[in-house]
Amino acid sequence: MERIREFADRAHGGQLRRYTPERYIVHPVRVMERCAEQGATRAQQAAALLHDVLEDTRVDEEELLRFLRSVMEAGEAQHTLALVVELTDVYTTAAYPKWKRRRRKEAETERMATISAEAQTAKYADILDNAREIVRHDPNFAPKFLKECRQALRVMKEGDAGLRAEALQVVQGGLDALPRRRNESS
């Protein structure tokens, strides 16, 4: 997994997490670790490490597959790439510039309902990591983000049930806690 982590880190380059001074790679590593705790396969763990590479870097599918074939057998590399593609947002601002965020997120949620159980499990771990960070660091954006996550979790039912339940609990807990935080700071 180390070579895959290094590739993801290089791909993300100087990117930092939005709310902390940490290198971006800390997020995919946490997502991968959560998947590993749930018994994820090597391909699924690799996809968790790479889940934002196609969306947020200049790496394309061809380059990613070439790299994966250098560190895995061909079938496992192809499976990993398929999972990364499933985890990559399709309805982005760049692809749909005339659509408002709400419409893009609704379309993405519909798509997420159809991805594999393995990809859904990685997405649950991604939601968990992002939700905790956004609630802590951006209480103004958190309600919108958490509601989008809750909607996605409502339709993604094929992944690891325990991880999904935890994600639902964290999202709902974040939503429940936000009004109190606003009132406490007033």
Short mmCIF file of N, CA and C in Angstrom, two decimals:
data_model
loop_
_atom_site.label_atom_id
_atom_site.label_comp_id
_atom_site.label_asym_id
_atom_site.label_seq_id
_atom_site.Cartn_x
_atom_site.Cartn_y
_atom_site.Cartn_z
N MET A 1 0.82 -1.21 0.00
CA MET A 1 0.00 0.00 0.00
C MET A 1 0.86 1.27 0.00
N GLU A 2 2.10 1.13 0.46
CA GLU A 2 2.96 2.30 0.58
C GLU A 2 3.21 2.96 -0.78
N ARG A 3 3.45 2.17 -1.81
CA ARG A 3 3.70 2.77 -3.13
C ARG A 3 2.44 3.47 -3.66
N ILE A 4 1.29 2.92 -3.36
CA ILE A 4 0.03 3.54 -3.78
C ILE A 4 -0.19 4.84 -3.02
N ARG A 5 0.10 4.83 -1.73
CA ARG A 5 -0.01 6.05 -0.93
C ARG A 5 0.94 7.13 -1.47
N GLU A 6 2.15 6.73 -1.79
CA GLU A 6 3.13 7.68 -2.34
C GLU A 6 2.65 8.25 -3.67
N PHE A 7 2.08 7.40 -4.53
CA PHE A 7 1.57 7.88 -5.81
C PHE A 7 0.45 8.90 -5.58
N ALA A 8 -0.49 8.59 -4.68
CA ALA A 8 -1.59 9.50 -4.39
C ALA A 8 -1.06 10.81 -3.82
N ASP A 9 -0.08 10.72 -2.94
CA ASP A 9 0.50 11.92 -2.34
C ASP A 9 1.16 12.79 -3.41
N ARG A 10 1.93 12.17 -4.29
CA ARG A 10 2.57 12.92 -5.39
C ARG A 10 1.51 13.54 -6.30
N ALA A 11 0.46 12.78 -6.60
CA ALA A 11 -0.60 13.29 -7.48
C ALA A 11 -1.25 14.53 -6.89
N HIS A 12 -1.49 14.51 -5.58
CA HIS A 12 -2.12 15.65 -4.92
C HIS A 12 -1.14 16.80 -4.71
N GLY A 13 0.14 16.52 -4.91
CA GLY A 13 1.17 17.56 -4.86
C GLY A 13 1.11 18.39 -3.59
N GLY A 14 1.07 19.69 -3.76
CA GLY A 14 1.06 20.60 -2.62
C GLY A 14 -0.30 20.87 -2.03
N GLN A 15 -1.32 20.13 -2.47
CA GLN A 15 -2.66 20.35 -1.94
C GLN A 15 -2.69 20.12 -0.43
N LEU A 16 -3.41 20.98 0.25
CA LEU A 16 -3.62 20.84 1.69
C LEU A 16 -5.10 20.61 1.94
N ARG A 17 -5.40 20.07 3.11
CA ARG A 17 -6.80 19.94 3.51
C ARG A 17 -7.38 21.35 3.62
N ARG A 18 -8.64 21.46 3.35
CA ARG A 18 -9.26 22.78 3.28
C ARG A 18 -9.22 23.53 4.61
N TYR A 19 -9.39 22.84 5.72
CA TYR A 19 -9.54 23.52 7.00
C TYR A 19 -8.34 23.37 7.93
N THR A 20 -7.36 22.60 7.52
CA THR A 20 -6.19 22.39 8.37
C THR A 20 -4.93 22.52 7.50
N PRO A 21 -3.80 22.72 8.12
CA PRO A 21 -2.56 22.83 7.34
C PRO A 21 -1.96 21.47 6.96
N GLU A 22 -2.73 20.41 7.09
CA GLU A 22 -2.22 19.07 6.78
C GLU A 22 -2.16 18.84 5.27
N ARG A 23 -1.18 18.03 4.85
CA ARG A 23 -1.12 17.62 3.45
C ARG A 23 -2.40 16.86 3.13
N TYR A 24 -2.87 16.97 1.90
CA TYR A 24 -4.13 16.36 1.50
C TYR A 24 -4.16 14.85 1.75
N ILE A 25 -3.02 14.18 1.62
CA ILE A 25 -2.97 12.73 1.70
C ILE A 25 -3.50 12.19 3.03
N VAL A 26 -3.52 13.01 4.08
CA VAL A 26 -4.02 12.50 5.36
C VAL A 26 -5.46 12.04 5.25
N HIS A 27 -6.24 12.70 4.42
CA HIS A 27 -7.65 12.31 4.25
C HIS A 27 -7.78 10.95 3.56
N PRO A 28 -7.19 10.72 2.38
CA PRO A 28 -7.31 9.40 1.78
C PRO A 28 -6.72 8.28 2.66
N VAL A 29 -5.69 8.58 3.41
CA VAL A 29 -5.13 7.57 4.32
C VAL A 29 -6.15 7.20 5.39
N ARG A 30 -6.81 8.19 5.96
CA ARG A 30 -7.85 7.89 6.97
C ARG A 30 -9.00 7.10 6.36
N VAL A 31 -9.39 7.44 5.14
CA VAL A 31 -10.46 6.70 4.46
C VAL A 31 -10.02 5.25 4.24
N MET A 32 -8.80 5.06 3.79
CA MET A 32 -8.26 3.71 3.56
C MET A 32 -8.21 2.93 4.88
N GLU A 33 -7.77 3.56 5.95
CA GLU A 33 -7.68 2.88 7.24
C GLU A 33 -9.05 2.43 7.73
N ARG A 34 -10.07 3.26 7.54
CA ARG A 34 -11.43 2.87 7.94
C ARG A 34 -11.91 1.68 7.12
N CYS A 35 -11.62 1.70 5.82
CA CYS A 35 -12.00 0.57 4.97
C CYS A 35 -11.26 -0.70 5.41
N ALA A 36 -9.99 -0.57 5.73
CA ALA A 36 -9.20 -1.72 6.18
C ALA A 36 -9.78 -2.30 7.46
N GLU A 37 -10.23 -1.45 8.36
CA GLU A 37 -10.85 -1.92 9.61
C GLU A 37 -12.10 -2.76 9.32
N GLN A 38 -12.74 -2.51 8.20
CA GLN A 38 -13.96 -3.24 7.84
C GLN A 38 -13.64 -4.47 7.00
N GLY A 39 -12.36 -4.78 6.84
CA GLY A 39 -11.97 -5.98 6.10
C GLY A 39 -11.88 -5.77 4.59
N ALA A 40 -11.63 -4.55 4.18
CA ALA A 40 -11.56 -4.23 2.75
C ALA A 40 -10.45 -5.02 2.06
N THR A 41 -10.70 -5.35 0.81
CA THR A 41 -9.68 -6.00 -0.02
C THR A 41 -8.57 -5.00 -0.33
N ARG A 42 -7.49 -5.51 -0.87
CA ARG A 42 -6.38 -4.64 -1.27
C ARG A 42 -6.84 -3.64 -2.34
N ALA A 43 -7.63 -4.11 -3.29
CA ALA A 43 -8.13 -3.21 -4.35
C ALA A 43 -8.99 -2.10 -3.75
N GLN A 44 -9.82 -2.45 -2.80
CA GLN A 44 -10.69 -1.46 -2.16
C GLN A 44 -9.87 -0.47 -1.34
N GLN A 45 -8.86 -0.95 -0.64
CA GLN A 45 -7.99 -0.05 0.12
C GLN A 45 -7.24 0.89 -0.82
N ALA A 46 -6.74 0.34 -1.92
CA ALA A 46 -6.05 1.18 -2.91
C ALA A 46 -6.99 2.23 -3.47
N ALA A 47 -8.21 1.85 -3.79
CA ALA A 47 -9.20 2.80 -4.31
C ALA A 47 -9.49 3.89 -3.28
N ALA A 48 -9.54 3.53 -2.01
CA ALA A 48 -9.76 4.53 -0.97
C ALA A 48 -8.63 5.55 -0.95
N LEU A 49 -7.40 5.08 -1.10
CA LEU A 49 -6.26 5.99 -1.15
C LEU A 49 -6.30 6.90 -2.38
N LEU A 50 -6.85 6.39 -3.45
CA LEU A 50 -6.85 7.09 -4.73
C LEU A 50 -8.18 7.77 -5.06
N HIS A 51 -9.14 7.75 -4.13
CA HIS A 51 -10.51 8.13 -4.47
C HIS A 51 -10.68 9.56 -4.99
N ASP A 52 -9.77 10.46 -4.68
CA ASP A 52 -9.88 11.84 -5.17
C ASP A 52 -8.89 12.17 -6.28
N VAL A 53 -8.08 11.22 -6.68
CA VAL A 53 -7.02 11.49 -7.65
C VAL A 53 -7.58 11.91 -9.01
N LEU A 54 -8.54 11.19 -9.54
CA LEU A 54 -9.08 11.54 -10.87
C LEU A 54 -9.85 12.86 -10.83
N GLU A 55 -10.48 13.12 -9.71
CA GLU A 55 -11.32 14.31 -9.58
C GLU A 55 -10.51 15.58 -9.30
N ASP A 56 -9.45 15.45 -8.51
CA ASP A 56 -8.77 16.63 -7.98
C ASP A 56 -7.33 16.83 -8.45
N THR A 57 -6.86 15.99 -9.37
CA THR A 57 -5.48 16.13 -9.84
C THR A 57 -5.47 16.03 -11.36
N ARG A 58 -4.30 16.12 -11.94
CA ARG A 58 -4.16 16.02 -13.40
C ARG A 58 -4.02 14.57 -13.87
N VAL A 59 -3.99 13.64 -12.96
CA VAL A 59 -3.87 12.22 -13.33
C VAL A 59 -5.16 11.80 -14.03
N ASP A 60 -5.03 11.11 -15.16
CA ASP A 60 -6.20 10.59 -15.86
C ASP A 60 -6.28 9.07 -15.67
N GLU A 61 -7.34 8.47 -16.16
CA GLU A 61 -7.55 7.03 -15.99
C GLU A 61 -6.41 6.20 -16.59
N GLU A 62 -5.93 6.61 -17.74
CA GLU A 62 -4.87 5.86 -18.41
C GLU A 62 -3.59 5.85 -17.57
N GLU A 63 -3.20 7.02 -17.07
CA GLU A 63 -2.00 7.10 -16.23
C GLU A 63 -2.18 6.31 -14.94
N LEU A 64 -3.36 6.41 -14.35
CA LEU A 64 -3.62 5.68 -13.11
C LEU A 64 -3.54 4.17 -13.33
N LEU A 65 -4.14 3.70 -14.41
CA LEU A 65 -4.10 2.27 -14.70
C LEU A 65 -2.67 1.81 -14.96
N ARG A 66 -1.91 2.60 -15.68
CA ARG A 66 -0.50 2.26 -15.93
C ARG A 66 0.24 2.08 -14.60
N PHE A 67 0.05 3.04 -13.70
CA PHE A 67 0.69 2.93 -12.40
C PHE A 67 0.21 1.69 -11.65
N LEU A 68 -1.09 1.49 -11.61
CA LEU A 68 -1.63 0.35 -10.86
C LEU A 68 -1.10 -0.98 -11.39
N ARG A 69 -0.95 -1.07 -12.71
CA ARG A 69 -0.40 -2.31 -13.29
C ARG A 69 1.06 -2.52 -12.90
N SER A 70 1.74 -1.45 -12.52
CA SER A 70 3.15 -1.59 -12.10
C SER A 70 3.27 -2.09 -10.66
N VAL A 71 2.18 -2.05 -9.90
CA VAL A 71 2.23 -2.48 -8.50
C VAL A 71 1.26 -3.60 -8.15
N MET A 72 0.42 -4.01 -9.12
CA MET A 72 -0.59 -5.04 -8.90
C MET A 72 -0.69 -5.92 -10.13
N GLU A 73 -1.32 -7.06 -9.95
CA GLU A 73 -1.65 -7.88 -11.12
C GLU A 73 -2.70 -7.15 -11.94
N ALA A 74 -2.78 -7.47 -13.22
CA ALA A 74 -3.64 -6.73 -14.16
C ALA A 74 -5.10 -6.70 -13.72
N GLY A 75 -5.64 -7.83 -13.29
CA GLY A 75 -7.05 -7.88 -12.88
C GLY A 75 -7.33 -7.02 -11.66
N GLU A 76 -6.42 -7.07 -10.69
CA GLU A 76 -6.59 -6.26 -9.48
C GLU A 76 -6.44 -4.77 -9.81
N ALA A 77 -5.53 -4.45 -10.71
CA ALA A 77 -5.34 -3.06 -11.13
C ALA A 77 -6.60 -2.54 -11.81
N GLN A 78 -7.18 -3.35 -12.69
CA GLN A 78 -8.40 -2.94 -13.40
C GLN A 78 -9.56 -2.76 -12.41
N HIS A 79 -9.65 -3.67 -11.44
CA HIS A 79 -10.71 -3.58 -10.43
C HIS A 79 -10.54 -2.31 -9.59
N THR A 80 -9.31 -2.02 -9.19
CA THR A 80 -9.04 -0.81 -8.41
C THR A 80 -9.44 0.43 -9.20
N LEU A 81 -9.04 0.47 -10.47
CA LEU A 81 -9.41 1.62 -11.31
C LEU A 81 -10.93 1.75 -11.39
N ALA A 82 -11.63 0.64 -11.57
CA ALA A 82 -13.10 0.69 -11.65
C ALA A 82 -13.69 1.29 -10.37
N LEU A 83 -13.14 0.92 -9.22
CA LEU A 83 -13.64 1.47 -7.96
C LEU A 83 -13.35 2.98 -7.87
N VAL A 84 -12.16 3.39 -8.28
CA VAL A 84 -11.82 4.81 -8.26
C VAL A 84 -12.77 5.59 -9.17
N VAL A 85 -13.05 5.05 -10.34
CA VAL A 85 -13.99 5.71 -11.26
C VAL A 85 -15.36 5.83 -10.62
N GLU A 86 -15.82 4.77 -9.95
CA GLU A 86 -17.12 4.83 -9.26
C GLU A 86 -17.13 5.92 -8.19
N LEU A 87 -15.99 6.14 -7.53
CA LEU A 87 -15.91 7.11 -6.43
C LEU A 87 -15.66 8.53 -6.92
N THR A 88 -15.44 8.70 -8.20
CA THR A 88 -15.15 10.02 -8.77
C THR A 88 -16.44 10.72 -9.17
N ASP A 89 -16.64 11.93 -8.66
CA ASP A 89 -17.84 12.70 -9.01
C ASP A 89 -17.92 12.90 -10.52
N VAL A 90 -19.09 12.70 -11.04
CA VAL A 90 -19.37 12.91 -12.46
C VAL A 90 -19.98 14.29 -12.66
N TYR A 91 -20.86 14.69 -11.74
CA TYR A 91 -21.62 15.93 -11.89
C TYR A 91 -20.89 17.08 -11.21
N THR A 92 -19.77 17.46 -11.80
CA THR A 92 -18.93 18.53 -11.26
C THR A 92 -19.30 19.87 -11.88
N THR A 93 -18.82 20.93 -11.27
CA THR A 93 -19.04 22.27 -11.81
C THR A 93 -18.41 22.38 -13.20
N ALA A 94 -17.23 21.80 -13.37
CA ALA A 94 -16.55 21.87 -14.67
C ALA A 94 -17.36 21.17 -15.76
N ALA A 95 -17.94 20.04 -15.44
CA ALA A 95 -18.70 19.28 -16.43
C ALA A 95 -20.11 19.83 -16.65
N TYR A 96 -20.68 20.44 -15.63
CA TYR A 96 -22.05 20.97 -15.69
C TYR A 96 -22.07 22.40 -15.16
N PRO A 97 -21.43 23.32 -15.86
CA PRO A 97 -21.28 24.68 -15.33
C PRO A 97 -22.60 25.44 -15.17
N LYS A 98 -23.62 25.05 -15.89
CA LYS A 98 -24.90 25.77 -15.80
C LYS A 98 -25.80 25.22 -14.69
N TRP A 99 -25.44 24.09 -14.15
CA TRP A 99 -26.24 23.50 -13.08
C TRP A 99 -25.85 24.10 -11.74
N LYS A 100 -26.82 24.37 -10.90
CA LYS A 100 -26.54 24.82 -9.55
C LYS A 100 -26.10 23.62 -8.71
N ARG A 101 -25.44 23.90 -7.61
CA ARG A 101 -24.91 22.85 -6.73
C ARG A 101 -25.99 21.82 -6.38
N ARG A 102 -27.17 22.28 -6.05
CA ARG A 102 -28.23 21.37 -5.62
C ARG A 102 -28.55 20.34 -6.71
N ARG A 103 -28.66 20.79 -7.94
CA ARG A 103 -28.96 19.87 -9.04
C ARG A 103 -27.82 18.88 -9.26
N ARG A 104 -26.58 19.37 -9.19
CA ARG A 104 -25.43 18.47 -9.35
C ARG A 104 -25.40 17.42 -8.25
N LYS A 105 -25.64 17.85 -7.02
CA LYS A 105 -25.59 16.91 -5.88
C LYS A 105 -26.74 15.91 -5.96
N GLU A 106 -27.90 16.33 -6.41
CA GLU A 106 -29.02 15.39 -6.58
C GLU A 106 -28.69 14.34 -7.63
N ALA A 107 -28.11 14.76 -8.74
CA ALA A 107 -27.72 13.82 -9.79
C ALA A 107 -26.62 12.88 -9.28
N GLU A 108 -25.67 13.41 -8.53
CA GLU A 108 -24.59 12.59 -7.98
C GLU A 108 -25.14 11.58 -6.98
N THR A 109 -26.11 11.99 -6.19
CA THR A 109 -26.73 11.07 -5.23
C THR A 109 -27.41 9.92 -5.96
N GLU A 110 -28.12 10.22 -7.02
CA GLU A 110 -28.77 9.16 -7.81
C GLU A 110 -27.72 8.19 -8.36
N ARG A 111 -26.60 8.72 -8.81
CA ARG A 111 -25.54 7.88 -9.34
C ARG A 111 -24.94 7.01 -8.24
N MET A 112 -24.75 7.59 -7.07
CA MET A 112 -24.15 6.85 -5.95
C MET A 112 -24.99 5.64 -5.54
N ALA A 113 -26.28 5.72 -5.76
CA ALA A 113 -27.16 4.58 -5.42
C ALA A 113 -26.83 3.36 -6.27
N THR A 114 -26.18 3.57 -7.40
CA THR A 114 -25.94 2.47 -8.34
C THR A 114 -24.51 1.92 -8.30
N ILE A 115 -23.63 2.52 -7.50
CA ILE A 115 -22.25 2.05 -7.48
C ILE A 115 -22.14 0.78 -6.64
N SER A 116 -21.04 0.07 -6.80
CA SER A 116 -20.86 -1.22 -6.12
C SER A 116 -20.82 -1.07 -4.61
N ALA A 117 -21.05 -2.18 -3.93
CA ALA A 117 -20.99 -2.22 -2.47
C ALA A 117 -19.60 -1.82 -1.98
N GLU A 118 -18.56 -2.27 -2.68
CA GLU A 118 -17.20 -1.90 -2.29
C GLU A 118 -16.99 -0.40 -2.37
N ALA A 119 -17.45 0.21 -3.43
CA ALA A 119 -17.30 1.66 -3.60
C ALA A 119 -18.16 2.40 -2.57
N GLN A 120 -19.36 1.89 -2.30
CA GLN A 120 -20.20 2.53 -1.29
C GLN A 120 -19.53 2.50 0.08
N THR A 121 -18.89 1.39 0.41
CA THR A 121 -18.20 1.31 1.70
C THR A 121 -17.11 2.38 1.78
N ALA A 122 -16.34 2.54 0.73
CA ALA A 122 -15.32 3.59 0.71
C ALA A 122 -15.96 4.97 0.83
N LYS A 123 -17.09 5.16 0.19
CA LYS A 123 -17.79 6.45 0.27
C LYS A 123 -18.28 6.71 1.69
N TYR A 124 -18.75 5.68 2.39
CA TYR A 124 -19.15 5.86 3.79
C TYR A 124 -17.96 6.38 4.61
N ALA A 125 -16.79 5.76 4.41
CA ALA A 125 -15.59 6.18 5.14
C ALA A 125 -15.20 7.61 4.77
N ASP A 126 -15.36 7.96 3.51
CA ASP A 126 -15.08 9.32 3.04
C ASP A 126 -16.02 10.32 3.71
N ILE A 127 -17.30 9.99 3.76
CA ILE A 127 -18.29 10.86 4.40
C ILE A 127 -17.95 11.04 5.88
N LEU A 128 -17.61 9.95 6.55
CA LEU A 128 -17.26 10.03 7.98
C LEU A 128 -16.11 11.02 8.20
N ASP A 129 -15.07 10.87 7.44
CA ASP A 129 -13.90 11.72 7.63
C ASP A 129 -14.21 13.17 7.31
N ASN A 130 -14.86 13.41 6.20
CA ASN A 130 -15.18 14.79 5.80
C ASN A 130 -16.20 15.43 6.74
N ALA A 131 -17.22 14.68 7.15
CA ALA A 131 -18.27 15.24 7.99
C ALA A 131 -17.70 15.74 9.32
N ARG A 132 -16.87 14.92 9.93
CA ARG A 132 -16.29 15.33 11.22
C ARG A 132 -15.47 16.61 11.07
N GLU A 133 -14.70 16.70 10.01
CA GLU A 133 -13.85 17.86 9.79
C GLU A 133 -14.68 19.11 9.48
N ILE A 134 -15.69 18.98 8.66
CA ILE A 134 -16.49 20.14 8.27
C ILE A 134 -17.32 20.65 9.44
N VAL A 135 -17.88 19.76 10.24
CA VAL A 135 -18.64 20.19 11.42
C VAL A 135 -17.72 20.98 12.35
N ARG A 136 -16.51 20.51 12.53
CA ARG A 136 -15.56 21.15 13.44
C ARG A 136 -15.08 22.50 12.91
N HIS A 137 -14.85 22.59 11.61
CA HIS A 137 -14.16 23.77 11.08
C HIS A 137 -15.02 24.72 10.25
N ASP A 138 -16.20 24.30 9.81
CA ASP A 138 -17.02 25.17 8.97
C ASP A 138 -18.50 25.02 9.30
N PRO A 139 -18.91 25.48 10.48
CA PRO A 139 -20.31 25.30 10.89
C PRO A 139 -21.32 26.01 9.99
N ASN A 140 -20.89 26.98 9.19
CA ASN A 140 -21.81 27.65 8.27
C ASN A 140 -22.13 26.77 7.06
N PHE A 141 -21.14 26.06 6.55
CA PHE A 141 -21.34 25.17 5.41
C PHE A 141 -21.83 23.79 5.84
N ALA A 142 -21.55 23.41 7.06
CA ALA A 142 -21.85 22.06 7.54
C ALA A 142 -23.31 21.63 7.34
N PRO A 143 -24.31 22.46 7.62
CA PRO A 143 -25.69 21.97 7.44
C PRO A 143 -25.97 21.53 6.00
N LYS A 144 -25.53 22.31 5.03
CA LYS A 144 -25.75 21.95 3.62
C LYS A 144 -25.01 20.65 3.30
N PHE A 145 -23.75 20.57 3.69
CA PHE A 145 -22.94 19.39 3.41
C PHE A 145 -23.53 18.14 4.08
N LEU A 146 -23.89 18.26 5.34
CA LEU A 146 -24.41 17.11 6.07
C LEU A 146 -25.75 16.64 5.50
N LYS A 147 -26.58 17.55 5.06
CA LYS A 147 -27.85 17.16 4.44
C LYS A 147 -27.60 16.42 3.12
N GLU A 148 -26.61 16.87 2.36
CA GLU A 148 -26.24 16.16 1.13
C GLU A 148 -25.73 14.76 1.45
N CYS A 149 -24.93 14.66 2.49
CA CYS A 149 -24.41 13.34 2.91
C CYS A 149 -25.54 12.43 3.37
N ARG A 150 -26.45 12.98 4.16
CA ARG A 150 -27.58 12.18 4.65
C ARG A 150 -28.40 11.64 3.48
N GLN A 151 -28.62 12.47 2.48
CA GLN A 151 -29.37 12.01 1.31
C GLN A 151 -28.63 10.91 0.58
N ALA A 152 -27.33 11.07 0.41
CA ALA A 152 -26.53 10.04 -0.26
C ALA A 152 -26.57 8.73 0.54
N LEU A 153 -26.44 8.83 1.85
CA LEU A 153 -26.46 7.62 2.69
C LEU A 153 -27.82 6.93 2.66
N ARG A 154 -28.87 7.69 2.46
CA ARG A 154 -30.21 7.10 2.39
C ARG A 154 -30.36 6.20 1.16
N VAL A 155 -29.65 6.53 0.09
CA VAL A 155 -29.80 5.72 -1.13
C VAL A 155 -28.68 4.71 -1.32
N MET A 156 -27.55 4.90 -0.64
CA MET A 156 -26.44 3.94 -0.72
C MET A 156 -26.62 2.92 0.39
N LYS A 157 -27.10 1.74 0.05
CA LYS A 157 -27.45 0.74 1.07
C LYS A 157 -26.72 -0.57 0.89
N GLU A 158 -25.78 -0.63 -0.04
CA GLU A 158 -25.15 -1.91 -0.38
C GLU A 158 -23.80 -2.14 0.30
N GLY A 159 -23.19 -1.11 0.83
CA GLY A 159 -21.87 -1.24 1.43
C GLY A 159 -21.94 -1.82 2.83
N ASP A 160 -20.83 -1.74 3.56
CA ASP A 160 -20.73 -2.28 4.91
C ASP A 160 -21.79 -1.62 5.81
N ALA A 161 -22.68 -2.45 6.37
CA ALA A 161 -23.81 -1.94 7.15
C ALA A 161 -23.36 -1.19 8.40
N GLY A 162 -22.33 -1.68 9.08
CA GLY A 162 -21.86 -1.03 10.29
C GLY A 162 -21.27 0.34 10.01
N LEU A 163 -20.49 0.44 8.95
CA LEU A 163 -19.89 1.72 8.58
C LEU A 163 -20.96 2.70 8.11
N ARG A 164 -21.94 2.20 7.40
CA ARG A 164 -23.05 3.06 6.96
C ARG A 164 -23.81 3.60 8.17
N ALA A 165 -24.09 2.73 9.14
CA ALA A 165 -24.80 3.16 10.35
C ALA A 165 -24.00 4.22 11.10
N GLU A 166 -22.68 4.03 11.18
CA GLU A 166 -21.83 5.01 11.85
C GLU A 166 -21.87 6.34 11.11
N ALA A 167 -21.80 6.29 9.78
CA ALA A 167 -21.84 7.52 8.99
C ALA A 167 -23.17 8.24 9.18
N LEU A 168 -24.26 7.49 9.16
CA LEU A 168 -25.57 8.10 9.40
C LEU A 168 -25.63 8.76 10.78
N GLN A 169 -25.07 8.09 11.78
CA GLN A 169 -25.07 8.61 13.14
C GLN A 169 -24.23 9.89 13.24
N VAL A 170 -23.06 9.90 12.63
CA VAL A 170 -22.20 11.08 12.67
C VAL A 170 -22.85 12.25 11.93
N VAL A 171 -23.45 11.97 10.78
CA VAL A 171 -24.11 13.03 10.02
C VAL A 171 -25.28 13.59 10.81
N GLN A 172 -26.12 12.73 11.36
CA GLN A 172 -27.27 13.21 12.13
C GLN A 172 -26.81 13.92 13.40
N GLY A 173 -25.81 13.37 14.04
CA GLY A 173 -25.27 14.03 15.24
C GLY A 173 -24.73 15.41 14.93
N GLY A 174 -24.06 15.55 13.80
CA GLY A 174 -23.56 16.85 13.38
C GLY A 174 -24.69 17.82 13.13
N LEU A 175 -25.73 17.35 12.46
CA LEU A 175 -26.88 18.22 12.21
C LEU A 175 -27.56 18.63 13.51
N ASP A 176 -27.69 17.68 14.43
CA ASP A 176 -28.34 17.98 15.71
C ASP A 176 -27.51 18.96 16.55
N ALA A 177 -26.19 18.88 16.46
CA ALA A 177 -25.32 19.71 17.28
C ALA A 177 -25.17 21.13 16.73
N LEU A 178 -25.34 21.32 15.44
CA LEU A 178 -25.07 22.64 14.85
C LEU A 178 -25.92 23.77 15.39
N PRO A 179 -27.24 23.61 15.55
CA PRO A 179 -28.02 24.74 16.08
C PRO A 179 -27.56 25.15 17.49
N ARG A 180 -27.20 24.15 18.33
CA ARG A 180 -26.71 24.47 19.66
C ARG A 180 -25.42 25.28 19.58
N ARG A 181 -24.55 24.92 18.66
CA ARG A 181 -23.29 25.66 18.53
C ARG A 181 -23.56 27.11 18.13
N ARG A 182 -24.48 27.31 17.20
CA ARG A 182 -24.79 28.70 16.80
C ARG A 182 -25.34 29.48 17.98
N ASN A 183 -26.25 28.84 18.73
CA ASN A 183 -26.84 29.53 19.88
C ASN A 183 -25.79 29.80 20.96
N GLU A 184 -24.86 28.87 21.16
CA GLU A 184 -23.84 29.06 22.18
C GLU A 184 -22.90 30.19 21.80
N SER A 185 -22.66 30.39 20.51
CA SER A 185 -21.73 31.45 20.10
C SER A 185 -22.42 32.81 19.98
N SER A 186 -23.73 32.84 20.10
CA SER A 186 -24.46 34.12 20.00
C SER A 186 -24.41 34.89 21.29
#
